Amino acid sequence: MPLKGDDRDSAETCLYRFKNNCRVQGLDMKITDFQKLVKPSDLSWLLINKEMLNRDNAHELVRSVKMLNPYLDPAGLVIRHITLFNCLEVDDVLEVSSILSELLRNRFRVHTFEFIENLCDGSAVVPLALSVKGNEHLKQLSLSYNPLGDAGIINLVSGLKWNSCLEKLDLVNCYFGGEGQIAIADGLIANDYCVLSNLDIRGNHDRSNKRAGAEAFAYALRVNTTLTSLGLGDTNFVLGSRSREVLREALLQHPTLGYLDLSHNSIGAADGEMLLEILCTNLNITELVVDRDMGELFGAIEQQCRANASAKGAKNTGKKKKKKKKKK
């Protein structure tokens, strides 16, 4: 089927072909709410939830998506959001991941790709990393709850470090440690070619003696100018005297960061005092998540976060009023 310059391929025709092929191949029983795909606009999100995909299923899914036409006016008929949750068998992971990675090519214009809890390991992530390397449409990527390990993260970063489009990356509980944290810090956060604004790596523990991951993040944040949200909860994020001072310097002047999760880490009194100082200086930070066992410091940090949020809200309100006056 031609993808470009064929007026006969209307959105309705493309949708019909997509649905028909899915029915013939049995994918209609695997795609959530398939029966609700009535008009082209219903095709914005494709979800497969706990329905096993083998090699043949994966091939047919890609083939069905190819029957859509991203070149139709005004915005093309494409699936913007794809979620594949817990739908791969351990023996099929490498081959099926390789097949599905084709969906991350530019021609498909996918904005959000969630590949969650699919047993994807360090080898299976390689084709995905290669596909996102030159992707100019993908805004959000989630590979959470996959056993990527340090090797998988290094492979992923080798592709993502060349991506200047991705804004949100979720890697929660992906079984990586200090080496993976260093790869993310150096390859993505400190990389001015990347434009990540939201990063979540909660639940990935740095078990190294030196806690090199924490230090790498501190240094990376010192040069980063795009992050607005950073999840470092439950990562064994432990600061030494040097990394504490580097992180202090980075957060005091960070221009965009508004949310930082440091919960379930060994945050001591010296760290808490430093974080409170940062909040009193950098009013952009309106949410800082720490543990209640910090005692009085926990309350002081929460109070300062509320004050920063209130000040930021008042500032935004003032900007809106000025814009309205200019229009008059």
PDB file of C-alpha atoms in Angstrom, residues 3-221:
ATOM      1  CA  LEU A   3       1.987   5.712   2.002  1.00  0.00           C
ATOM      2  CA  LYS A   4       2.292   8.986   0.136  1.00  0.00           C
ATOM      3  CA  GLY A   5       0.482  10.803  -2.590  1.00  0.00           C
ATOM      4  CA  ASP A   6      -2.477   8.423  -2.940  1.00  0.00           C
ATOM      5  CA  ASP A   7      -5.791  10.231  -2.473  1.00  0.00           C
ATOM      6  CA  ARG A   8      -7.727   6.975  -2.571  1.00  0.00           C
ATOM      7  CA  ASP A   9      -6.328   5.978   0.829  1.00  0.00           C
ATOM      8  CA  SER A  10      -8.587   7.960   3.122  1.00  0.00           C
ATOM      9  CA  ALA A  11      -8.301   7.748   6.912  1.00  0.00           C
ATOM     10  CA  GLU A  12     -11.410   5.560   7.010  1.00  0.00           C
ATOM     11  CA  THR A  13      -9.945   3.158   4.435  1.00  0.00           C
ATOM     12  CA  CYS A  14      -6.678   2.883   6.331  1.00  0.00           C
ATOM     13  CA  LEU A  15      -8.508   2.236   9.586  1.00  0.00           C
ATOM     14  CA  TYR A  16     -10.592  -0.470   7.907  1.00  0.00           C
ATOM     15  CA  ARG A  17      -7.451  -2.212   6.617  1.00  0.00           C
ATOM     16  CA  PHE A  18      -5.803  -1.987  10.021  1.00  0.00           C
ATOM     17  CA  LYS A  19      -8.816  -3.482  11.807  1.00  0.00           C
ATOM     18  CA  ASN A  20      -9.389  -6.155   9.182  1.00  0.00           C
ATOM     19  CA  ASN A  21      -5.816  -7.411   9.354  1.00  0.00           C
ATOM     20  CA  CYS A  22      -5.951  -7.417  13.157  1.00  0.00           C
ATOM     21  CA  ARG A  23      -9.116  -9.516  13.097  1.00  0.00           C
ATOM     22  CA  VAL A  24      -7.726 -11.987  10.562  1.00  0.00           C
ATOM     23  CA  GLN A  25      -4.558 -12.450  12.631  1.00  0.00           C
ATOM     24  CA  GLY A  26      -6.336 -12.656  15.992  1.00  0.00           C
ATOM     25  CA  LEU A  27      -4.921  -9.379  17.299  1.00  0.00           C
ATOM     26  CA  ASP A  28      -8.427  -8.071  17.951  1.00  0.00           C
ATOM     27  CA  MET A  29      -8.505 -10.391  20.990  1.00  0.00           C
ATOM     28  CA  LYS A  30      -5.240  -8.937  22.309  1.00  0.00           C
ATOM     29  CA  ILE A  31      -5.698  -5.191  21.750  1.00  0.00           C
ATOM     30  CA  THR A  32      -7.600  -3.572  24.626  1.00  0.00           C
ATOM     31  CA  ASP A  33     -10.963  -2.049  23.618  1.00  0.00           C
ATOM     32  CA  PHE A  34     -10.482  -3.073  20.000  1.00  0.00           C
ATOM     33  CA  GLN A  35     -14.250  -2.960  19.444  1.00  0.00           C
ATOM     34  CA  LYS A  36     -14.213   0.754  20.283  1.00  0.00           C
ATOM     35  CA  LEU A  37     -12.076   1.595  17.236  1.00  0.00           C
ATOM     36  CA  VAL A  38     -14.907   3.108  15.223  1.00  0.00           C
ATOM     37  CA  LYS A  39     -13.427   6.244  13.691  1.00  0.00           C
ATOM     38  CA  PRO A  40      -9.844   7.293  12.871  1.00  0.00           C
ATOM     39  CA  SER A  41      -9.557   9.522  15.938  1.00  0.00           C
ATOM     40  CA  ASP A  42     -10.120   6.447  18.154  1.00  0.00           C
ATOM     41  CA  LEU A  43      -6.731   5.109  17.102  1.00  0.00           C
ATOM     42  CA  SER A  44      -4.595   7.541  19.104  1.00  0.00           C
ATOM     43  CA  TRP A  45      -3.626   4.947  21.761  1.00  0.00           C
ATOM     44  CA  LEU A  46      -2.952   1.223  21.274  1.00  0.00           C
ATOM     45  CA  LEU A  47      -2.777  -0.873  24.449  1.00  0.00           C
ATOM     46  CA  ILE A  48      -1.930  -4.558  24.821  1.00  0.00           C
ATOM     47  CA  ASN A  49      -2.235  -5.530  28.481  1.00  0.00           C
ATOM     48  CA  LYS A  50      -1.091  -8.978  29.655  1.00  0.00           C
ATOM     49  CA  GLU A  51      -1.909 -10.650  26.327  1.00  0.00           C
ATOM     50  CA  MET A  52       1.043 -12.692  25.110  1.00  0.00           C
ATOM     51  CA  LEU A  53       2.679 -11.684  21.823  1.00  0.00           C
ATOM     52  CA  ASN A  54       4.778 -14.236  19.983  1.00  0.00           C
ATOM     53  CA  ARG A  55       6.960 -13.626  16.931  1.00  0.00           C
ATOM     54  CA  ASP A  56       4.074 -13.988  14.467  1.00  0.00           C
ATOM     55  CA  ASN A  57       1.824 -11.688  16.503  1.00  0.00           C
ATOM     56  CA  ALA A  58       4.554  -9.044  16.591  1.00  0.00           C
ATOM     57  CA  HIS A  59       5.112  -9.246  12.828  1.00  0.00           C
ATOM     58  CA  GLU A  60       1.392  -8.864  12.164  1.00  0.00           C
ATOM     59  CA  LEU A  61       1.054  -5.970  14.580  1.00  0.00           C
ATOM     60  CA  VAL A  62       3.807  -4.074  12.751  1.00  0.00           C
ATOM     61  CA  ARG A  63       2.234  -5.023   9.425  1.00  0.00           C
ATOM     62  CA  SER A  64      -1.139  -3.692  10.585  1.00  0.00           C
ATOM     63  CA  VAL A  65       0.379  -0.386  11.707  1.00  0.00           C
ATOM     64  CA  LYS A  66       2.038  -0.057   8.292  1.00  0.00           C
ATOM     65  CA  MET A  67      -1.457   0.019   6.763  1.00  0.00           C
ATOM     66  CA  LEU A  68      -2.022   3.428   8.348  1.00  0.00           C
ATOM     67  CA  ASN A  69      -0.939   6.568   6.531  1.00  0.00           C
ATOM     68  CA  PRO A  70       1.088   9.205   8.385  1.00  0.00           C
ATOM     69  CA  TYR A  71       1.031  11.498   5.338  1.00  0.00           C
ATOM     70  CA  LEU A  72      -2.717  12.116   5.245  1.00  0.00           C
ATOM     71  CA  ASP A  73      -3.754  15.716   5.840  1.00  0.00           C
ATOM     72  CA  PRO A  74      -3.967  17.439   8.198  1.00  0.00           C
ATOM     73  CA  ALA A  75      -1.972  15.406  10.769  1.00  0.00           C
ATOM     74  CA  GLY A  76      -1.830  11.918   9.289  1.00  0.00           C
ATOM     75  CA  LEU A  77      -3.384   8.706  10.545  1.00  0.00           C
ATOM     76  CA  VAL A  78      -0.932   7.273  13.067  1.00  0.00           C
ATOM     77  CA  ILE A  79      -0.891   5.707  16.526  1.00  0.00           C
ATOM     78  CA  ARG A  80       0.632   8.355  18.777  1.00  0.00           C
ATOM     79  CA  HIS A  81       0.720   6.262  21.953  1.00  0.00           C
ATOM     80  CA  ILE A  82       1.674   2.558  22.183  1.00  0.00           C
ATOM     81  CA  THR A  83       1.630   0.624  25.467  1.00  0.00           C
ATOM     82  CA  LEU A  84       2.796  -2.992  25.672  1.00  0.00           C
ATOM     83  CA  PHE A  85       2.494  -4.246  29.250  1.00  0.00           C
ATOM     84  CA  ASN A  86       3.620  -7.673  30.442  1.00  0.00           C
ATOM     85  CA  CYS A  87       2.965  -9.384  27.107  1.00  0.00           C
ATOM     86  CA  LEU A  88       6.208 -11.238  26.250  1.00  0.00           C
ATOM     87  CA  GLU A  89       7.347 -14.766  27.130  1.00  0.00           C
ATOM     88  CA  VAL A  90      10.923 -15.129  28.307  1.00  0.00           C
ATOM     89  CA  ASP A  91      11.958 -17.285  25.319  1.00  0.00           C
ATOM     90  CA  ASP A  92      10.592 -14.738  22.801  1.00  0.00           C
ATOM     91  CA  VAL A  93      11.883 -11.507  24.320  1.00  0.00           C
ATOM     92  CA  LEU A  94      14.925 -10.945  22.112  1.00  0.00           C
ATOM     93  CA  GLU A  95      13.198 -11.712  18.808  1.00  0.00           C
ATOM     94  CA  VAL A  96       9.891  -9.983  19.584  1.00  0.00           C
ATOM     95  CA  SER A  97      11.656  -6.858  20.939  1.00  0.00           C
ATOM     96  CA  SER A  98      13.641  -6.673  17.719  1.00  0.00           C
ATOM     97  CA  ILE A  99      10.455  -6.883  15.615  1.00  0.00           C
ATOM     98  CA  LEU A 100       8.557  -4.313  17.700  1.00  0.00           C
ATOM     99  CA  SER A 101      11.479  -1.872  17.634  1.00  0.00           C
ATOM    100  CA  GLU A 102      10.496  -1.115  14.031  1.00  0.00           C
ATOM    101  CA  LEU A 103       7.535   0.840  15.444  1.00  0.00           C
ATOM    102  CA  LEU A 104      10.049   3.405  16.721  1.00  0.00           C
ATOM    103  CA  ARG A 105      11.188   4.383  13.253  1.00  0.00           C
ATOM    104  CA  ASN A 106      10.396   7.922  12.158  1.00  0.00           C
ATOM    105  CA  ARG A 107       7.801   6.860   9.556  1.00  0.00           C
ATOM    106  CA  PHE A 108       5.397   5.745  12.310  1.00  0.00           C
ATOM    107  CA  ARG A 109       5.562   9.060  14.246  1.00  0.00           C
ATOM    108  CA  VAL A 110       4.979   7.472  17.667  1.00  0.00           C
ATOM    109  CA  HIS A 111       5.054  10.090  20.447  1.00  0.00           C
ATOM    110  CA  THR A 112       4.810   7.793  23.492  1.00  0.00           C
ATOM    111  CA  PHE A 113       6.164   4.243  23.702  1.00  0.00           C
ATOM    112  CA  GLU A 114       5.650   2.259  26.913  1.00  0.00           C
ATOM    113  CA  PHE A 115       7.305  -1.172  26.993  1.00  0.00           C
ATOM    114  CA  ILE A 116       6.722  -2.136  30.609  1.00  0.00           C
ATOM    115  CA  GLU A 117       7.448  -5.363  32.510  1.00  0.00           C
ATOM    116  CA  ASN A 118       8.303  -7.384  29.397  1.00  0.00           C
ATOM    117  CA  LEU A 119      11.454  -9.204  30.618  1.00  0.00           C
ATOM    118  CA  CYS A 120      13.545  -7.002  28.328  1.00  0.00           C
ATOM    119  CA  ASP A 121      17.204  -7.457  29.299  1.00  0.00           C
ATOM    120  CA  GLY A 122      20.500  -5.935  28.238  1.00  0.00           C
ATOM    121  CA  SER A 123      20.546  -7.736  24.904  1.00  0.00           C
ATOM    122  CA  ALA A 124      16.868  -7.291  24.015  1.00  0.00           C
ATOM    123  CA  VAL A 125      17.086  -3.511  24.491  1.00  0.00           C
ATOM    124  CA  VAL A 126      19.736  -3.125  21.753  1.00  0.00           C
ATOM    125  CA  PRO A 127      17.306  -2.945  18.780  1.00  0.00           C
ATOM    126  CA  LEU A 128      15.148  -0.462  20.713  1.00  0.00           C
ATOM    127  CA  ALA A 129      18.230   1.673  21.392  1.00  0.00           C
ATOM    128  CA  LEU A 130      19.137   1.659  17.712  1.00  0.00           C
ATOM    129  CA  SER A 131      15.603   2.719  16.725  1.00  0.00           C
ATOM    130  CA  VAL A 132      15.431   5.664  19.142  1.00  0.00           C
ATOM    131  CA  LYS A 133      18.870   6.925  18.091  1.00  0.00           C
ATOM    132  CA  GLY A 134      17.559   8.919  15.141  1.00  0.00           C
ATOM    133  CA  ASN A 135      13.911   9.204  16.168  1.00  0.00           C
ATOM    134  CA  GLU A 136      12.585  12.736  15.666  1.00  0.00           C
ATOM    135  CA  HIS A 137       9.041  12.180  16.972  1.00  0.00           C
ATOM    136  CA  LEU A 138       9.288  10.192  20.233  1.00  0.00           C
ATOM    137  CA  LYS A 139       8.631  12.389  23.286  1.00  0.00           C
ATOM    138  CA  GLN A 140       8.101   9.816  26.035  1.00  0.00           C
ATOM    139  CA  LEU A 141       9.722   6.409  26.586  1.00  0.00           C
ATOM    140  CA  SER A 142       9.086   4.004  29.465  1.00  0.00           C
ATOM    141  CA  LEU A 143      11.025   0.781  29.942  1.00  0.00           C
ATOM    142  CA  SER A 144      10.186   0.439  33.634  1.00  0.00           C
ATOM    143  CA  TYR A 145      10.174  -2.948  35.378  1.00  0.00           C
ATOM    144  CA  ASN A 146      12.426  -4.612  32.810  1.00  0.00           C
ATOM    145  CA  PRO A 147      15.687  -6.331  33.922  1.00  0.00           C
ATOM    146  CA  LEU A 148      17.919  -4.084  31.835  1.00  0.00           C
ATOM    147  CA  GLY A 149      20.829  -4.136  34.253  1.00  0.00           C
ATOM    148  CA  ASP A 150      23.889  -1.927  33.899  1.00  0.00           C
ATOM    149  CA  ALA A 151      24.703  -3.406  30.480  1.00  0.00           C
ATOM    150  CA  GLY A 152      21.207  -2.672  29.186  1.00  0.00           C
ATOM    151  CA  ILE A 153      21.305   0.927  30.398  1.00  0.00           C
ATOM    152  CA  ILE A 154      24.700   1.455  28.768  1.00  0.00           C
ATOM    153  CA  ASN A 155      23.282   0.042  25.513  1.00  0.00           C
ATOM    154  CA  LEU A 156      20.193   2.253  25.770  1.00  0.00           C
ATOM    155  CA  VAL A 157      22.203   5.398  26.475  1.00  0.00           C
ATOM    156  CA  SER A 158      24.444   4.661  23.480  1.00  0.00           C
ATOM    157  CA  GLY A 159      21.370   5.317  21.329  1.00  0.00           C
ATOM    158  CA  LEU A 160      19.596   7.985  23.363  1.00  0.00           C
ATOM    159  CA  LYS A 161      22.640  10.230  23.625  1.00  0.00           C
ATOM    160  CA  TRP A 162      22.098  11.080  19.933  1.00  0.00           C
ATOM    161  CA  ASN A 163      18.378  11.799  20.391  1.00  0.00           C
ATOM    162  CA  SER A 164      17.418  15.474  20.598  1.00  0.00           C
ATOM    163  CA  CYS A 165      13.647  14.940  20.833  1.00  0.00           C
ATOM    164  CA  LEU A 166      12.902  12.705  23.855  1.00  0.00           C
ATOM    165  CA  GLU A 167      11.566  14.658  26.834  1.00  0.00           C
ATOM    166  CA  LYS A 168      10.493  11.986  29.331  1.00  0.00           C
ATOM    167  CA  LEU A 169      12.294   8.755  30.264  1.00  0.00           C
ATOM    168  CA  ASP A 170      11.020   6.264  32.880  1.00  0.00           C
ATOM    169  CA  LEU A 171      13.384   3.523  34.046  1.00  0.00           C
ATOM    170  CA  VAL A 172      11.837   2.526  37.371  1.00  0.00           C
ATOM    171  CA  ASN A 173      13.068  -0.763  38.877  1.00  0.00           C
ATOM    172  CA  CYS A 174      15.255  -1.811  35.936  1.00  0.00           C
ATOM    173  CA  TYR A 175      17.870  -3.625  38.061  1.00  0.00           C
ATOM    174  CA  PHE A 176      20.832  -1.377  37.352  1.00  0.00           C
ATOM    175  CA  GLY A 177      23.326   0.125  39.738  1.00  0.00           C
ATOM    176  CA  GLY A 178      26.204   2.564  39.807  1.00  0.00           C
ATOM    177  CA  GLU A 179      27.475   1.879  36.295  1.00  0.00           C
ATOM    178  CA  GLY A 180      24.035   2.474  34.816  1.00  0.00           C
ATOM    179  CA  GLN A 181      23.583   5.641  36.878  1.00  0.00           C
ATOM    180  CA  ILE A 182      26.928   6.979  35.659  1.00  0.00           C
ATOM    181  CA  ALA A 183      25.987   6.189  32.044  1.00  0.00           C
ATOM    182  CA  ILE A 184      22.704   8.124  32.409  1.00  0.00           C
ATOM    183  CA  ALA A 185      24.349  11.054  34.177  1.00  0.00           C
ATOM    184  CA  ASP A 186      27.221  11.424  31.717  1.00  0.00           C
ATOM    185  CA  GLY A 187      25.423  10.372  28.528  1.00  0.00           C
ATOM    186  CA  LEU A 188      22.062  12.099  28.986  1.00  0.00           C
ATOM    187  CA  ILE A 189      21.907  14.635  31.822  1.00  0.00           C
ATOM    188  CA  ALA A 190      25.270  16.244  31.099  1.00  0.00           C
ATOM    189  CA  ASN A 191      24.736  15.979  27.341  1.00  0.00           C
ATOM    190  CA  ASP A 192      23.597  19.333  25.959  1.00  0.00           C
ATOM    191  CA  TYR A 193      22.364  17.588  22.796  1.00  0.00           C
ATOM    192  CA  CYS A 194      19.654  15.816  24.817  1.00  0.00           C
ATOM    193  CA  VAL A 195      16.542  17.705  25.928  1.00  0.00           C
ATOM    194  CA  LEU A 196      15.229  15.424  28.700  1.00  0.00           C
ATOM    195  CA  SER A 197      12.955  17.295  31.085  1.00  0.00           C
ATOM    196  CA  ASN A 198      11.581  14.366  33.098  1.00  0.00           C
ATOM    197  CA  LEU A 199      13.718  11.437  34.297  1.00  0.00           C
ATOM    198  CA  ASP A 200      12.670   8.732  36.761  1.00  0.00           C
ATOM    199  CA  ILE A 201      15.121   6.010  37.851  1.00  0.00           C
ATOM    200  CA  ARG A 202      13.609   5.115  41.235  1.00  0.00           C
ATOM    201  CA  GLY A 203      14.345   1.674  42.645  1.00  0.00           C
ATOM    202  CA  ASN A 204      17.717   1.128  40.952  1.00  0.00           C
ATOM    203  CA  HIS A 205      20.301   0.669  43.686  1.00  0.00           C
ATOM    204  CA  ASP A 206      23.924   1.759  43.516  1.00  0.00           C
ATOM    205  CA  ARG A 207      25.606  -0.892  45.682  1.00  0.00           C
ATOM    206  CA  SER A 208      29.167   0.216  44.984  1.00  0.00           C
ATOM    207  CA  ASN A 209      31.292   1.268  47.948  1.00  0.00           C
ATOM    208  CA  LYS A 210      32.033   4.730  46.541  1.00  0.00           C
ATOM    209  CA  ARG A 211      28.423   5.480  45.460  1.00  0.00           C
ATOM    210  CA  ALA A 212      29.857   6.841  42.216  1.00  0.00           C
ATOM    211  CA  GLY A 213      26.342   7.212  40.775  1.00  0.00           C
ATOM    212  CA  ALA A 214      25.428   9.970  43.231  1.00  0.00           C
ATOM    213  CA  GLU A 215      28.599  11.875  42.430  1.00  0.00           C
ATOM    214  CA  ALA A 216      28.030  11.507  38.681  1.00  0.00           C
ATOM    215  CA  PHE A 217      24.513  12.931  39.021  1.00  0.00           C
ATOM    216  CA  ALA A 218      25.805  15.845  41.093  1.00  0.00           C
ATOM    217  CA  TYR A 219      28.360  16.800  38.452  1.00  0.00           C
ATOM    218  CA  ALA A 220      25.873  16.273  35.600  1.00  0.00           C
ATOM    219  CA  LEU A 221      23.265  18.528  37.233  1.00  0.00           C
TER     220      LEU A 221
END
